[in-house]
Each structure stands twice: as structure tokens, then as C-alpha cells.
Short mmCIF file of C-alpha atoms in Angstrom, two decimals:
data_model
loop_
_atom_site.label_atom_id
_atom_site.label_comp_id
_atom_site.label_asym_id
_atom_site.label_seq_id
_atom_site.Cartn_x
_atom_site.Cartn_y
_atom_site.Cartn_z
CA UNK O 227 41.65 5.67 1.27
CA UNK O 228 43.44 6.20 -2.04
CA UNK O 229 42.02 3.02 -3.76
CA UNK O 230 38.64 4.72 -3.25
CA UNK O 231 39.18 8.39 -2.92
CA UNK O 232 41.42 8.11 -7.09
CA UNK O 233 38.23 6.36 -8.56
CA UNK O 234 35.89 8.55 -7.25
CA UNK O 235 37.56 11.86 -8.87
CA UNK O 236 38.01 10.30 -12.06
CA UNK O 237 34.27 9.33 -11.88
CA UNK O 238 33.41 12.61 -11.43
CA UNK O 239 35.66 13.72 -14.19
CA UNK O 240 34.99 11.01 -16.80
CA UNK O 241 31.09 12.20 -16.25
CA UNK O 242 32.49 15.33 -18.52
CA UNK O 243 35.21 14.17 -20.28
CA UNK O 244 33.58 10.48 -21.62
CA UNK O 245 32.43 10.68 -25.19
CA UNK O 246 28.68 11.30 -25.43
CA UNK O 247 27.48 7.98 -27.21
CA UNK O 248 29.21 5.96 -24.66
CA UNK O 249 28.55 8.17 -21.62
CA UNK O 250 26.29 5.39 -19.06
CA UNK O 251 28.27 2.50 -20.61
CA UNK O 252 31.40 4.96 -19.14
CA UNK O 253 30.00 5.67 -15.79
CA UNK O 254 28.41 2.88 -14.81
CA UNK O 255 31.58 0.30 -15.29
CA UNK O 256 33.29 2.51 -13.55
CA UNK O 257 30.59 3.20 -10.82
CA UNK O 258 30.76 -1.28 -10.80
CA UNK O 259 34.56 -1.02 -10.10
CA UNK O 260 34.31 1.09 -7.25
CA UNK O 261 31.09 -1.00 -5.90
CA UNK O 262 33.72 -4.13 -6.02
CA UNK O 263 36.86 -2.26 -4.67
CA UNK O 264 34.68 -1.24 -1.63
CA UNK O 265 33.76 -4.48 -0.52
CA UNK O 266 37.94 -4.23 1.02
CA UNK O 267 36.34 -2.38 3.54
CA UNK O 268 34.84 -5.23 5.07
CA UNK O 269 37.71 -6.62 6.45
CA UNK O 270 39.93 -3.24 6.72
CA UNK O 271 38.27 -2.05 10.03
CA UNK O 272 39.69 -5.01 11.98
CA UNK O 273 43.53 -4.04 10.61
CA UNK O 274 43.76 -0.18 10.40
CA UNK O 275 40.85 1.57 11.68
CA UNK O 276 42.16 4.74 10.95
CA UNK O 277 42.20 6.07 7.41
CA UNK O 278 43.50 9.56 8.48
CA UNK O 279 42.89 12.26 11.86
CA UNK O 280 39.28 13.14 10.39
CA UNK O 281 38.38 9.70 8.35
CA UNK O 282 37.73 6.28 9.98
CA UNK O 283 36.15 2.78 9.06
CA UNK O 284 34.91 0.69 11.77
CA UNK O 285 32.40 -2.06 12.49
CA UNK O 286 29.28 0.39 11.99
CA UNK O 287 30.34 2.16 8.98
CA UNK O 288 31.87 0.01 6.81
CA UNK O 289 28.84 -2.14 5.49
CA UNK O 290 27.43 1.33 5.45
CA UNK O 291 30.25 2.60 3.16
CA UNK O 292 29.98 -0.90 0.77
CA UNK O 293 25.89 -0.62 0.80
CA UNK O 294 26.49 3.12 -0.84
CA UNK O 295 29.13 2.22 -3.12
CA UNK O 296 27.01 -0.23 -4.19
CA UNK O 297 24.46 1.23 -4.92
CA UNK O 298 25.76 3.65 -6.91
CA UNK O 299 25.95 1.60 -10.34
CA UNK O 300 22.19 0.64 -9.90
CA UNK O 301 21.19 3.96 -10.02
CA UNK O 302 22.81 5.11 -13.16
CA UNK O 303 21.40 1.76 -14.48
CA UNK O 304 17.64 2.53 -13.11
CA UNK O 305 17.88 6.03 -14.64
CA UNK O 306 19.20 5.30 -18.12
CA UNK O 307 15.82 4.81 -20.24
CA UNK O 308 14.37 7.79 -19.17
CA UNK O 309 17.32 10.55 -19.31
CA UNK O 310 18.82 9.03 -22.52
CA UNK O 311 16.61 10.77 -24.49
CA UNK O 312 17.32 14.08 -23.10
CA UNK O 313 20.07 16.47 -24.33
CA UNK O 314 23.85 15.53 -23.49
CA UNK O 315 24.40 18.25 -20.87
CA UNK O 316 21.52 17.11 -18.52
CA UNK O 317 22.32 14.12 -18.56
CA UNK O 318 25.51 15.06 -17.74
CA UNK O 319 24.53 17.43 -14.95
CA UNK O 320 22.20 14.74 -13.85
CA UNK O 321 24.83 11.66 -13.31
CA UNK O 322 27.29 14.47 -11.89
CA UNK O 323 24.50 15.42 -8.98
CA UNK O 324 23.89 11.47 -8.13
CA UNK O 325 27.71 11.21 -7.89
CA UNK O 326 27.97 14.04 -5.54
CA UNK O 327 25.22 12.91 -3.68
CA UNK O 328 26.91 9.57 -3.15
CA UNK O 329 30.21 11.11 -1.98
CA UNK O 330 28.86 12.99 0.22
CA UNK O 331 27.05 9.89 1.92
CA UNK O 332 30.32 8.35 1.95
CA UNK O 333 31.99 10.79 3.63
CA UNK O 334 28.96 11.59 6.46
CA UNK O 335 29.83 7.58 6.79
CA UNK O 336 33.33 8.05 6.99
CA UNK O 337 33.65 10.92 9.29
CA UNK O 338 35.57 10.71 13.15
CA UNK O 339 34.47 14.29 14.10
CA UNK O 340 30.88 14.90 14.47
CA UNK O 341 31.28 18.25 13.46
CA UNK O 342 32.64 16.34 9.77
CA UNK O 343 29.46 14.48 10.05
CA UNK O 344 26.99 16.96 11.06
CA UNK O 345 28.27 19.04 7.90
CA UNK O 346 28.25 16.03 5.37
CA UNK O 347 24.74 15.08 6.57
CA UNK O 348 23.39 18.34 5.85
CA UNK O 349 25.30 18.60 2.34
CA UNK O 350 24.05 15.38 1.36
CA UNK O 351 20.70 17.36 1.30
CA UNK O 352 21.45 20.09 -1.67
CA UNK O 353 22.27 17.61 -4.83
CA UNK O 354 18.47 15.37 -3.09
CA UNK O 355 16.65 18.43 -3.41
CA UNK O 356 18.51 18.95 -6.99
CA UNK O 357 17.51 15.81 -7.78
CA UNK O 358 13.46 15.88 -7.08
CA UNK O 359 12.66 19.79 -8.35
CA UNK O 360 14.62 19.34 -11.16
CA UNK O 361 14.06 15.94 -12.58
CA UNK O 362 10.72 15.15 -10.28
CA UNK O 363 7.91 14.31 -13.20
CA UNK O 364 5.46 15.70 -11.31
CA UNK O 365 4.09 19.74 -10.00
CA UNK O 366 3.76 18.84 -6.85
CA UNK O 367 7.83 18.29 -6.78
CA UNK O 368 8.28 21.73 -5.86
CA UNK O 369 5.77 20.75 -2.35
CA UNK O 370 8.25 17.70 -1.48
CA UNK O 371 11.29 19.81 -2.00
CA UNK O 372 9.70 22.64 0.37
CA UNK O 373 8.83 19.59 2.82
CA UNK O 374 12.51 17.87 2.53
CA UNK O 375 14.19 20.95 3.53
CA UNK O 376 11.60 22.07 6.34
CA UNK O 377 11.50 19.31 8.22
CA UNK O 378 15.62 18.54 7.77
CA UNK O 379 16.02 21.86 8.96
CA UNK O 380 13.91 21.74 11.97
CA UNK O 381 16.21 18.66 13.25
CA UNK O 382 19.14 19.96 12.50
CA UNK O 383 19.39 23.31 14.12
CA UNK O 384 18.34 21.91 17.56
CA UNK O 385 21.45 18.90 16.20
CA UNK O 386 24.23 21.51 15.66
CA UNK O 387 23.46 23.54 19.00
CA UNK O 388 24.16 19.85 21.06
CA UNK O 389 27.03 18.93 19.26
CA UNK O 390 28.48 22.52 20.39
CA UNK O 391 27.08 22.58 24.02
CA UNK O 392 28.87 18.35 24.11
CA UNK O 393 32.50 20.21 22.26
CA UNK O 394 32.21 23.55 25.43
CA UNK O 395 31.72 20.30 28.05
CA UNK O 396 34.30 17.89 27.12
CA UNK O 397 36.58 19.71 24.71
CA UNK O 398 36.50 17.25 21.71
CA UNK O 399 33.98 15.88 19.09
CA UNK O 400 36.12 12.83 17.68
CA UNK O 401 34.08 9.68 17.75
CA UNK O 402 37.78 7.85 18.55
CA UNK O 403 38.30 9.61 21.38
CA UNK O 404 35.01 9.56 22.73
CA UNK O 405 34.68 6.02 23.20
CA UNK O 406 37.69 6.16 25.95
CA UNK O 407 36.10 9.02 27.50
CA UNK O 408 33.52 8.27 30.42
CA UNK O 409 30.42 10.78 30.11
CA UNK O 410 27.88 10.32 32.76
CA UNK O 411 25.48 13.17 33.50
CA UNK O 412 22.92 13.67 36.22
CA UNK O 413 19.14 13.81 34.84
CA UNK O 414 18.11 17.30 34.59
CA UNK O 415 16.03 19.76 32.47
CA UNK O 416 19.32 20.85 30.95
CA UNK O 417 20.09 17.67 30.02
CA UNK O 418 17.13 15.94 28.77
CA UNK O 419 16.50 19.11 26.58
CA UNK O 420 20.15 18.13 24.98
CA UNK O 421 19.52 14.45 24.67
CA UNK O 422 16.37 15.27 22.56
CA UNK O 423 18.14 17.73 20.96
CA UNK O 424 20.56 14.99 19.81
CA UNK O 425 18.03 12.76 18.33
CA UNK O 426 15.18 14.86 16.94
CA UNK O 427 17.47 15.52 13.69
CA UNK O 428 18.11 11.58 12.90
CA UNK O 429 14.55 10.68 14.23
CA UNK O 430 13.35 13.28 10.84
CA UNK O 431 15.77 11.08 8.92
CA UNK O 432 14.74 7.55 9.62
CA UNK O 433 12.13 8.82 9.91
CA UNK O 434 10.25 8.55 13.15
CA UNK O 435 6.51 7.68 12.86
CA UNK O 436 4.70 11.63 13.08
CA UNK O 437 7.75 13.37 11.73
CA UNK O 438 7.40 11.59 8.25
CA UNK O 439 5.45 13.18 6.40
CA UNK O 440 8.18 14.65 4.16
CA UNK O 441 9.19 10.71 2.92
CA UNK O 442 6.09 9.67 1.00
CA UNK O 443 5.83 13.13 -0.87
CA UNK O 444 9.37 13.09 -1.40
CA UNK O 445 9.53 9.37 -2.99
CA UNK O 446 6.14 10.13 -5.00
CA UNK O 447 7.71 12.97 -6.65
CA UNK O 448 11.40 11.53 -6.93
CA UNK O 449 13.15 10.25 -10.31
CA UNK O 450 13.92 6.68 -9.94
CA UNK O 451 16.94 7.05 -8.94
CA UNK O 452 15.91 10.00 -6.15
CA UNK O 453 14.06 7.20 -4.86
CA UNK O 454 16.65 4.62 -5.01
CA UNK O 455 19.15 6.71 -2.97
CA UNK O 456 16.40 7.71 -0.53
CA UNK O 457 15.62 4.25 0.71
CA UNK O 458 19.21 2.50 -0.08
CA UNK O 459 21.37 5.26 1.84
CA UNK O 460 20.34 8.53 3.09
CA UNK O 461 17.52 7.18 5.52
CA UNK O 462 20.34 5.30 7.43
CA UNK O 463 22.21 8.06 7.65
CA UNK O 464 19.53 8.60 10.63
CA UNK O 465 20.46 4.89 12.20
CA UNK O 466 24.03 5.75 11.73
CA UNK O 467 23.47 8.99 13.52
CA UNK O 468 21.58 7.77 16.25
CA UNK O 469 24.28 4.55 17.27
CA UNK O 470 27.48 7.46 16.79
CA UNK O 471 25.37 9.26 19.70
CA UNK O 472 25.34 6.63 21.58
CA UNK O 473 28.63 6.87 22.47
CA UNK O 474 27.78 10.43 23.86
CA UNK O 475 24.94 9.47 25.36
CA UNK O 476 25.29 7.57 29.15
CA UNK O 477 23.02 4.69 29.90
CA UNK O 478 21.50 7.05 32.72
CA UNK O 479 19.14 8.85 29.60
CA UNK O 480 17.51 5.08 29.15
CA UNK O 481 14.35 6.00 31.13
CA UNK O 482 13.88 9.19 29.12
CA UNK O 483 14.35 6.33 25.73
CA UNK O 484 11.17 4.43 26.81
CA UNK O 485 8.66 6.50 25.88
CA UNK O 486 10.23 6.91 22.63
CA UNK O 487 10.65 3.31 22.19
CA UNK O 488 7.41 2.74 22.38
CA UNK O 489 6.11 5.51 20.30
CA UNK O 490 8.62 4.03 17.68
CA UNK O 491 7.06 0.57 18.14
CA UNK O 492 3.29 2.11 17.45
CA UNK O 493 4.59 3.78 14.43
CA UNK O 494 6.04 0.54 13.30
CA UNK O 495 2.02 -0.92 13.31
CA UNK O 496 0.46 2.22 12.36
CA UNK O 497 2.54 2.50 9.20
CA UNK O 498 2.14 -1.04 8.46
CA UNK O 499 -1.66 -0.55 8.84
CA UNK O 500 -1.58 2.94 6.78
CA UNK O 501 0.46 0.29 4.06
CA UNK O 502 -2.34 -1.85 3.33
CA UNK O 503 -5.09 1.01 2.10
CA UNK O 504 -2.38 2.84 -0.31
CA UNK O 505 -3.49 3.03 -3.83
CA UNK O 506 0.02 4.22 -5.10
CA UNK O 507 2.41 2.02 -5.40
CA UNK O 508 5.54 4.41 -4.85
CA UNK O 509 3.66 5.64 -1.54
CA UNK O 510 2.96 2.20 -0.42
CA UNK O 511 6.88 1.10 -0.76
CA UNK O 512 7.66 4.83 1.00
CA UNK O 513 5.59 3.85 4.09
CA UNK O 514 6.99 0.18 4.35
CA UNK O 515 10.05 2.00 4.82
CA UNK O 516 9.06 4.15 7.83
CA UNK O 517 7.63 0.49 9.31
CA UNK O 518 10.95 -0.61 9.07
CA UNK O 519 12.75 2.25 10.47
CA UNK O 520 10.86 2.30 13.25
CA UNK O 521 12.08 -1.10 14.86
CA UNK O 522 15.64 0.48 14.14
CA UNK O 523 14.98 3.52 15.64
CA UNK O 524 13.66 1.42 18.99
CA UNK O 525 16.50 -1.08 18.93
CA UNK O 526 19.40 1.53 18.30
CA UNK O 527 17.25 3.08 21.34
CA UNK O 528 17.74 -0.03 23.64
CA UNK O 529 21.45 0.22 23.50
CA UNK O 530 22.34 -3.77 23.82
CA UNK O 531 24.57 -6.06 21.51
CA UNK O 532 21.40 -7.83 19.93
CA UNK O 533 19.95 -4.67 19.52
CA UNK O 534 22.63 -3.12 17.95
CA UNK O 535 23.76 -6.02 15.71
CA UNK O 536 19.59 -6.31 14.65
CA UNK O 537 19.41 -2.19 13.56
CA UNK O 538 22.47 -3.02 11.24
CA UNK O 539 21.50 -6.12 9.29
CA UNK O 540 18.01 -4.64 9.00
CA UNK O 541 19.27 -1.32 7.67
CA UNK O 542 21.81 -2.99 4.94
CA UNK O 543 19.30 -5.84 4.08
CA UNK O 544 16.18 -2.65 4.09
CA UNK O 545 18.94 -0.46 1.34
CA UNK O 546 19.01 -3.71 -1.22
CA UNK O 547 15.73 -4.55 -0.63
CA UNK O 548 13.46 -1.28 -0.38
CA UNK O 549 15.86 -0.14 -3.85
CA UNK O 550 15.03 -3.46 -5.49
CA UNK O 551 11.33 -2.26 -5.16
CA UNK O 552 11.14 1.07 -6.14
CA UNK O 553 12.98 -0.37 -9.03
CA UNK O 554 10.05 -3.07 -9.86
CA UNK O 555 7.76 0.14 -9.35
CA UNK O 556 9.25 2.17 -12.20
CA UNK O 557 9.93 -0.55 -14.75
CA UNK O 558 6.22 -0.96 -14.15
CA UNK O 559 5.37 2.79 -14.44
CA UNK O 560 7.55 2.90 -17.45
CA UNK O 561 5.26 0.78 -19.66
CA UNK O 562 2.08 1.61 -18.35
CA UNK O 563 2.47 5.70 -17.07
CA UNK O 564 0.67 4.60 -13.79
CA UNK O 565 1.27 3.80 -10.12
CA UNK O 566 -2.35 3.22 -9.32
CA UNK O 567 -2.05 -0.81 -7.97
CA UNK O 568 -5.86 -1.41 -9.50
CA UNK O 569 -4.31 -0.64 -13.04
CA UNK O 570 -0.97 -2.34 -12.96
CA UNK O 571 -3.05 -5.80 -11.66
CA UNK O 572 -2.44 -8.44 -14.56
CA UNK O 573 1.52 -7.85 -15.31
CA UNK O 574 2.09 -11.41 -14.48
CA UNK O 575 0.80 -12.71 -18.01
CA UNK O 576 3.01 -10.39 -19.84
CA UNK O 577 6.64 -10.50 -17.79
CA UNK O 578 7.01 -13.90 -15.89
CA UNK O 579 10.43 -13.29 -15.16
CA UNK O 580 9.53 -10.12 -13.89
CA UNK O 581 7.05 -11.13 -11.53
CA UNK O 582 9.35 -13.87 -10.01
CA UNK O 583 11.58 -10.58 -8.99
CA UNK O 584 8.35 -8.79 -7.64
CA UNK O 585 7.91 -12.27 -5.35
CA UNK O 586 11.19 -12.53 -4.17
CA UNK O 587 11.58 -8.84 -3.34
CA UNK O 588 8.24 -9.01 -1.13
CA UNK O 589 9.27 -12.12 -0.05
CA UNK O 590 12.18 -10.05 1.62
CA UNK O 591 10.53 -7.45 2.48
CA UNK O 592 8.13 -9.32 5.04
CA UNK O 593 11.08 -10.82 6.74
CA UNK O 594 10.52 -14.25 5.48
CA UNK O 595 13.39 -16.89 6.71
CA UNK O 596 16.66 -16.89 6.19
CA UNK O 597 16.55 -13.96 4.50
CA UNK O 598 18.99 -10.85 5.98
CA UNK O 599 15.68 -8.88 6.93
CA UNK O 600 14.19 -11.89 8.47
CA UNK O 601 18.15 -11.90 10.09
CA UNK O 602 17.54 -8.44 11.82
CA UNK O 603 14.28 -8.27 12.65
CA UNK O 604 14.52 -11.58 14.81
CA UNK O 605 17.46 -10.34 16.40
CA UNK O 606 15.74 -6.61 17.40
CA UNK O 607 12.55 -8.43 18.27
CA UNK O 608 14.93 -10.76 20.72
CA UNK O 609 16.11 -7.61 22.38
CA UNK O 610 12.69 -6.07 22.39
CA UNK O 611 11.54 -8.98 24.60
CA UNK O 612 14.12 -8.70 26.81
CA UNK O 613 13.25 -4.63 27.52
CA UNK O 614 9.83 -5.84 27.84
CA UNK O 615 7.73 -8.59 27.41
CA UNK O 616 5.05 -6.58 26.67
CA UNK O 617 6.48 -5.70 23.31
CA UNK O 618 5.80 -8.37 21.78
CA UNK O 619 2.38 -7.41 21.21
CA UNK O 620 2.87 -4.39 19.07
CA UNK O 621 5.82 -6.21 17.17
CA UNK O 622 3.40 -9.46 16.59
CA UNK O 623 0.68 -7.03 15.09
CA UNK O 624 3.53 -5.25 13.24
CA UNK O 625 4.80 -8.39 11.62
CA UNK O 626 1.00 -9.95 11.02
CA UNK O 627 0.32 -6.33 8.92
CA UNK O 628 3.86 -6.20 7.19
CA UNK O 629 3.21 -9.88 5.89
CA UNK O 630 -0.42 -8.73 4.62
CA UNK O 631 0.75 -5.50 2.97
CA UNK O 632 3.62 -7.29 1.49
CA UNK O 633 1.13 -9.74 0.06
CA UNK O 634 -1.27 -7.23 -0.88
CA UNK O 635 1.18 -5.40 -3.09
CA UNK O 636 2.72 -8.83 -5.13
CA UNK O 637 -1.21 -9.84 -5.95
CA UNK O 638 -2.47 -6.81 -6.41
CA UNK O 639 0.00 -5.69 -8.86
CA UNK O 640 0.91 -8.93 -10.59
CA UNK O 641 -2.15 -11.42 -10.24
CA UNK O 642 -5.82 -10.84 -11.88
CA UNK O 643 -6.79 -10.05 -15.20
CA UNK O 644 -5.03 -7.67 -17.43
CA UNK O 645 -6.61 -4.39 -17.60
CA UNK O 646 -8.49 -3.60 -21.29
CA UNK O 647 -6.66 -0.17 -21.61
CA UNK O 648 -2.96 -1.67 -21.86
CA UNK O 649 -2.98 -2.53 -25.03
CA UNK O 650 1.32 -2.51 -25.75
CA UNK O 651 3.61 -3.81 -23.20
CA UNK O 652 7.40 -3.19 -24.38
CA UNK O 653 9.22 -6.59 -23.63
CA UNK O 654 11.70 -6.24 -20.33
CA UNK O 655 15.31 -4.93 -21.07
CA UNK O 656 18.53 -6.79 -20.00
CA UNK O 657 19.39 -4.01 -18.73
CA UNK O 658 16.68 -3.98 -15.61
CA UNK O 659 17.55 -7.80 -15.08
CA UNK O 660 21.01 -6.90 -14.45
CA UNK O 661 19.37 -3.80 -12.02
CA UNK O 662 17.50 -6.43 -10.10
CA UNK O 663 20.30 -9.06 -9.93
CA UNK O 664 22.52 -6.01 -8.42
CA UNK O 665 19.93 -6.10 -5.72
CA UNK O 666 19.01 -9.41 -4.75
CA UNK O 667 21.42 -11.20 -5.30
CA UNK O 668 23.83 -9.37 -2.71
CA UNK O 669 20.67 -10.13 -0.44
CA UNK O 670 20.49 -14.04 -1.28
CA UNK O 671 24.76 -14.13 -0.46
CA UNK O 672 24.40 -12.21 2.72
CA UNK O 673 22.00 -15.03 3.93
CA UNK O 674 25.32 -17.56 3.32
CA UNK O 675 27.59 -14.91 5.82
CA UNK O 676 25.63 -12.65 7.91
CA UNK O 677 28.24 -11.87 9.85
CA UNK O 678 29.93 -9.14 7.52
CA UNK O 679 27.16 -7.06 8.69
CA UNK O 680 27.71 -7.53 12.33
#
């Protein structure tokens, strides 16, 4: 815990002690160090589980834990052009909130006690909505804020008054302990109302199809690097949520899962659908991720091996790849100051290289073979089948629509004619190579060992 922990508190502090012209050079080797030191957690949950009585690493968290550390360094790297040119203490308030924001994701991650993570999850909420009103571009950031924090909210009252009624019934909230304990309960009104209650808060997080409306305003509106966090590691703080309460939850609340399931499993198509008539290109990336989210809300639902093994791959592989886009979506924003696809059409005459990382990213994105998403979603559509074969349907439409609106977005923002009204394209930076190499290429190696995400 040390070898992480000592890094982390000197990031913090070298974000106000590092000299001013050298400040993101500072930060984000630093941020890179930790990224590489984490990867020891890969292999740690296998020899000591147990970090201390209220912080653990298992199977579940720790690709969780790398996939954050990881990402860290990106987003300092994503965020440099724009806040460089803004006075030293911003920017200095700015990399401080993204660091807090990240700790506090590790530590929801790293939690035993549900209590731990029920706090953490809700903290990692105050340096988001930090993040969009303060450094949001546009006036509607103040909406998405108002919309983050209404719809968290509504979850996570009806979360906090479970997690007491489960700590009155069985005396303990440790995740540990839990797993050795056997919890059945008889189906009543009582407790249905508490297994709902259990979910609704990481169903807002994934977020469930209907209950999402607060994810495309709040990605819109977001900095880069708002974004970036958003789709790399606070939506599967809602996966990670939903498989700890498994181990509350008995196998007798499966019949109340179904009709959830296959709610889940219409949201999957109708987001994919609602994909392919977007016009902005932030919003279209937004709803690909509540698509995605959706078969990992239905197979951390179904409660088998494949299932679970699927919702993990598919959340890691979504963090790298979903990033990598929103990434590809500024860099193009930041030379032409628009997100409308019909404008941005062209790009491919002007950045080759840049357009090769637009193809590979979608490539990902719609699951194409061997790639990690491609990895997940077989194995969730596997278990699917085996719930029902009548699942297949809605999954087969889901994957025909996620292949056309994955399509849809590389043409229509890369192939064509170049727009008349760009007349100056600034030539690509190292800088967002390196960003998009941080991305994929973590993707391309976990196709060579998918197993470190099992």
C-alpha cells in the first residue's frame, strides 16, 4: 500500500511545490510512475489480499485500480494545450482537483467496508462537479452540474438506507467477511424494496438506459479531461458496485433481475439506435457509452462466471477505449472550435496519422476481433444465451447498430471533402500521439493476455 499510497502524496504536493515552467512535465512523469508501479497489483491479489482491516485488492478491483492509475497521466496530457495558457494558480488548482478525483476512485476501488465505499463513491462526486462548472466551456455547464448531482443523489439516498437496514440484519458491512457469510432471504415486499434500493444508485452510474440523461449533458459540457475520467473510471464505479452487491444479494432475487435484464438489453439497442442520428460528436461517444453499459449492467445481473468475467474485460477494454475517443474528439475540436460531425468531415487529408487512430479506436469500439471489447462482449453475449435464447435478438440488433454508428462516426468525421471554412489546420503535436499510444496500445497488449482482466 506504501509503494502507492508515498507517490500519491508527493503528487499531490509536487502539484504546489514544482516550479511553474516545468509544472505538467512535473506531474505527469510522476502521474507515469505511479501508472507503472500499479500494474504490481495485478499479481498482488493472488499473494496478500489484504492491504489493511479497511483496504483490500482482489480479482475485481485490481484491474480496476491499474485502469485508474492509468489513466491518470493521460489526462494531465489531454488537458495541457488548453490550461497552459491560463494563470499558474488554476492550473494548479485544476491538476490538484483531477488528482483528488483519482484518489478518491482509487480508494471507492479499494475499500472492504461498504460503508468506505458508499462514502468514497459519493466524494468522488465534489472535485467532477468542480471540474465541469468551473472549467466546462460552455453556459449550459451549470445545467449538467445541477443534473450530475440530482440524479447521483436520488440513487444514493435510497443506497445508504440498504447498506444500514443489511449492517442492523447481519451486524457487519466488510466485503471479506461477507463472502463466508450465507444470506438467503424469503421474497417479500420488504425485501424487493431493499434489493432495488441496492441497485438504483449504481444503475444512475453506469448508467441504466432511462436514468441517463445526466451523461450526455455532463460529457458535452466537460473539459477534456472531465470527459476522460467520466468514461475511463467513474462509470464503472457503477459495475463495481453492482458485482460487490452481489455478494449481499442471494440468488433467490434472480426472478426480480429479469425484468431488469431485459430493460438493460433494450437500452443497449435503443442507445445504439439514438447513436446513429447524433450530430455532436461528444454526445455521440457519451451515448455509445450507455450502449455499452448496458450489456454490463445485464451480465453483472445474471450472476454466472462468463457473465462476470464478460462485465470486467468490457469495462477495462470500454475505460481505454471510450478515453481514446473523447481524446480524438477534442484534438479535433481544438483546431476547428466544432463538434458538429458535418463540419469536421474531410480531416483525413490533413492528419493521416491521425485518422489511422480514429480507425483503430472505432475499430474497438464495435467489438471487432480479437480486440479486448470484442473479448467481453462475446463472453456476456455467451451467458446471455444461456439465460435465454431469446436474447439474442436484441443483442444481434445491438451489435448490427453499434457496428453502423461506429462506422458512421470514422466516415463522417474523417472521409469527404474538406469543408471551405477551415482554412488553418495546426499540424498534430507529439504530445497527443503519445496520449493516443497511452490508450491503445494497453488495448492492442491486452489482446496478447486477456487473462489479467479475469
Amino acid at each position: 500500500m506504501l509503494m502507492i499510497s508515498i507517490p500519491l502524496a508527493t503528487l499531490l504536493l509536487s502539484t504546489w511545490l514544482a516550479p511553474s515552467k516545468r509544472l505538467w512535465e512535473v506531474i505527469t512523469t510522476q502521474s507515469l510512475i505511479i501508472a507503472i508501479m500499479s500494474t504490481a497489483w495485478l499479481t498482488t491479489q493472488e499473494i496478500n489480499p489484504f492491504l489493511n482491516n479497511y483496504l483490500t485488492v482482489d480479482e475485481i478491483s485490481s484491474p480496476l485500480l491499474v485502469l485508474t492509475c492509468w489513466l491518470t497521466a493521460p489526462t494531465l496530457l489531454a488537458s495541457q494545450s488548453k490550461l497552459s495558457k491560463e494563470p499558474i494558480p488554476r492550473q494548479r488548482t485544476y491538476i490538484f482537483t483531477i488528482i483528488m478525483l483519482q484518489i478518491t476512485t482509487l480508494l471507492a476501488f479499494l475499500a472492504d467496508n461498504m460503508i468506505l465505499f458508499f462514502i468514497m463513491f459519493e466524494a468522488t462526486m465534489i472535485p467532477t462537479l468542480i471540474v465541469i462548472t468551473r472549467w466546462g466551456a460552455q453556459k449550459e455547464r451549470m445545467l449538467a452540474g445541477t443534473y450530475l448531482i440530482f440524479y447521483t443523489l436520488f440513487g444514493s439516498m435510497a443506497l445508504l438506507t440498504a447498506l444500514l437496514y443489511f449492517h442492523e440484519t447481519f451486524g457487519t458491512m466488510s466485503i471479506s467477511l461477507t463472502k463466508s457469510l450465507f444470506v438467503d432471504y424469503t421474497l417479500s415486499t420488504c425485501s424487493s424494496t431493499w434489493w432495488v434500493a441496492c441497485l438504483v444508485a449504481f444503475l444512475v452510474k453506469m448508467p441504466l438506459y432511462g436514468l441517463h440523461l445526466w451523461l450526455p449533458k455532463a460529457h458535452v459540457e466537460a473539459p477534456i479531461a472531465g470527459s476522460m475520467i467520466l468514461a475511463g473510471t467513474l462509470l464503472k464505479l457503477g459495475g463495481y458496485g453492482i458485482l460487490r452487491m452481489n455478494i449481499f444479494v442471494s440468488d433467490s432475487f434472480l426472478p426480480l433481475a429479469k425484468p431488469l435484464i431485459v430493460f438493460s438489453l433494450f437500452g443497449v439497442l435503443l442507445s445504439a439506435i439514438l447513436c446513429s442520428r447524433q450530430t455532436d460528436l461528444k454526445s455521440m461517444i457519451a451515448f455509445s457509452s450507455v450502449s455499452h453499459m448496458g450489456l454490463v449492467i445485464a451480465a453483472s445481473l445474471i450472476k454466472t462466471e462468463w457473465s462476470i468475467v464478460g462485465s470486467m474485460v468490457l469495462m477495462i477494454s470500454h475505460g481505454l477505449v471510450s478515453s481514446a475517443l473523447f481524446c480524438l474528439a477534442n484534438i479535433s475540436y481544438e483546431r476547428s472550435n466544432t463538434r458538429t460531425l458535418m463540419l469536421l468531415q474531410g480531416t483525413q487529408i490533413v492528419f493521416p496519422l491521425a485518422a489511422a487512430w480514429w480507425l483503430l479506436a472505432a475499430l474497438m469500439n464495435l467489438a471487432l476481433p480479437p480486440s479486448p471489447n470484442f473479448i467481453g462482449e462475446m463472453s456476456i453475449l455467451v451467458s446471455l444465451f444461456q439465460w435465454s435464447n431469446l436474447t439474442l435478438i436484441l443483442t444481434g440488433l445491438g451489435i448490427i447498430f453499434t457496428t453502423a454508428y461506429s462506422l458512421y462516426m470514422f466516415w463522417a468525421s474523417q472521409r469527404e471533402h474538406l469543408p471551405t471554412h477551415l482554412n488553418s489546420f495546426p499540424p498534430m503535436q507529439t504530445r497527443e500521439h503519445i496520449l493516443l499510444t497511452l490508450h491503445i496500445l494497453p488495448a492492442l497488449l491486452l489482446m496478447l493476455k486477456p487473462t489479467l482482466m479475469f
